[in-house]
Every structure is written in structure tokens, then in C-alpha cells.
Amino acid sequence: MYNARPMGRGVERGLLFVAAAWNVLLASMTLFMYSPWFRNAGYDVLERAGRMSSASLVGQVASIVNLYASALLVIGVVSFLLAALTMRPGTISRGLTVWLSVALMFSLLTADWVSLALYSVTLALYVARNKAIRAQRTAVGQQ
């Protein structure tokens, strides 16, 4: 007799939670620790070098750092919500596949190797499990 119980998503969900937590942690450290330090240290270095005319550059770079951290925070929160809400046993979500691909590309473009590894493994497992779920549905439908 064939087992018609839906396949679980525990491994993928766990990996996506870890990736989301990593992104939120990295964003928090960047926003609350690195960015203020960079603003202060950048101004001090420019002041000692006698190049205060370039001080606006420090503010612009700090703004880019804050933008990156905000993007990481959004990716982390959305990934957490998707892991909690859309990864149900036996379900297939095309939107989640697209989201994992987007997060993977963002991680690749920003050279975030930890996120890249987590999102790529999560995506590979999610796509493989989707294929198994489709095969299970086909086998159940033929009986």
C-alpha cells in the first residue's frame, strides 16, 4: 500500500529560519554597531588627515551601508514569515521558489557567503522536495 501522507517541510523550514536569523543578525549588527562606528571613525580619520572637505563622502558611504543593512533586514523578515506561513507539509509554492532565488542572487551579489550557502541549500532541497511531492501526487492519482 502506498503512503499518501503529505511530505514534511521541516528541513527546508529550519534552514530558512536559520538564514532569516542570520540576515536579521547581520543587519542589526550593521545598523546599530558598524554604521555609527563608521560615521565616527570616518570623520576622525579625515579630520586627522586634513581632508574635512571629503567628510560628505563618509555620510554617503554610511547611507549606502544603512541601505544594505535595511535590505538585509527586509530579506530576513520576509524569509522568516515565508518559512512560518508557506512551508506546510505537502504544499508547493512557486512564489517561495522565486523568493529563495532572489535571496540567493542578493547574497551572491553582496558576497554574503553564509547566506549564499544557506539559501542555496534551502532552494535545492525545496525544489527536490517539490519534485517528490509532484511524483507522490501523480502516484496517488493513478491508484
CSV table of C-alpha atoms in Angstrom, one decimal, residues 29-93:
chain,number,residue,atom,x,y,z
A,29,MET,CA,25.0,44.5,13.7
A,30,THR,CA,25.5,46.6,10.7
A,31,LEU,CA,22.8,49.2,11.6
A,32,PHE,CA,23.5,49.5,15.3
A,33,MET,CA,27.2,48.8,15.6
A,34,TYR,CA,29.1,49.2,12.4
A,35,SER,CA,27.3,52.2,10.9
A,36,PRO,CA,27.7,54.5,13.9
A,37,TRP,CA,31.3,53.4,14.3
A,38,PHE,CA,32.0,54.1,10.6
A,39,ARG,CA,30.5,57.6,10.8
A,40,ASN,CA,32.6,58.5,13.9
A,41,ALA,CA,35.8,56.8,12.8
A,42,GLY,CA,35.5,58.1,9.2
A,43,TYR,CA,35.2,61.7,10.4
A,44,ASP,CA,38.1,61.2,12.8
A,45,VAL,CA,40.4,59.8,10.1
A,46,LEU,CA,39.5,62.6,7.7
A,47,GLU,CA,40.0,65.2,10.3
A,48,ARG,CA,43.5,64.0,11.2
A,49,ALA,CA,44.4,63.8,7.5
A,50,GLY,CA,43.3,67.3,7.0
A,51,ARG,CA,40.7,66.4,4.4
A,52,MET,CA,37.5,67.5,6.0
A,53,SER,CA,36.3,68.6,2.6
A,54,SER,CA,35.7,64.8,1.9
A,55,ALA,CA,33.6,64.5,5.0
A,56,SER,CA,30.4,64.3,3.0
A,57,LEU,CA,31.8,61.1,1.4
A,58,VAL,CA,31.7,59.4,4.8
A,59,GLY,CA,28.0,60.3,5.2
A,60,GLN,CA,27.2,59.0,1.7
A,61,VAL,CA,29.1,55.7,2.3
A,62,ALA,CA,27.3,55.4,5.7
A,63,SER,CA,24.0,55.9,3.9
A,64,ILE,CA,24.8,53.0,1.5
A,65,VAL,CA,25.8,50.8,4.4
A,66,ASN,CA,22.4,51.6,6.1
A,67,LEU,CA,20.6,50.8,2.8
A,68,TYR,CA,22.4,47.5,2.6
A,69,ALA,CA,21.5,46.7,6.2
A,70,SER,CA,17.9,47.7,5.6
A,71,ALA,CA,17.7,45.4,2.6
A,72,LEU,CA,19.2,42.5,4.7
A,73,LEU,CA,16.6,43.2,7.4
A,74,VAL,CA,13.7,43.1,4.9
A,75,ILE,CA,15.1,39.8,3.4
A,76,GLY,CA,15.4,38.3,6.8
A,77,VAL,CA,11.9,39.3,8.0
A,78,VAL,CA,10.3,38.2,4.7
A,79,SER,CA,12.2,34.9,4.8
A,80,PHE,CA,11.1,34.3,8.4
A,81,LEU,CA,7.4,35.0,7.5
A,82,LEU,CA,7.6,32.7,4.4
A,83,ALA,CA,9.1,29.9,6.4
A,84,ALA,CA,6.4,30.3,9.1
A,85,LEU,CA,3.4,30.7,6.8
A,86,THR,CA,4.0,29.0,3.5
A,87,MET,CA,6.0,25.9,4.2
A,88,ARG,CA,3.3,23.4,5.1
A,89,PRO,CA,3.6,19.7,4.6
A,90,GLY,CA,2.8,18.6,1.0
A,91,THR,CA,2.5,22.2,-0.4
A,92,ILE,CA,4.3,23.7,-3.3
A,93,SER,CA,4.7,27.5,-3.6
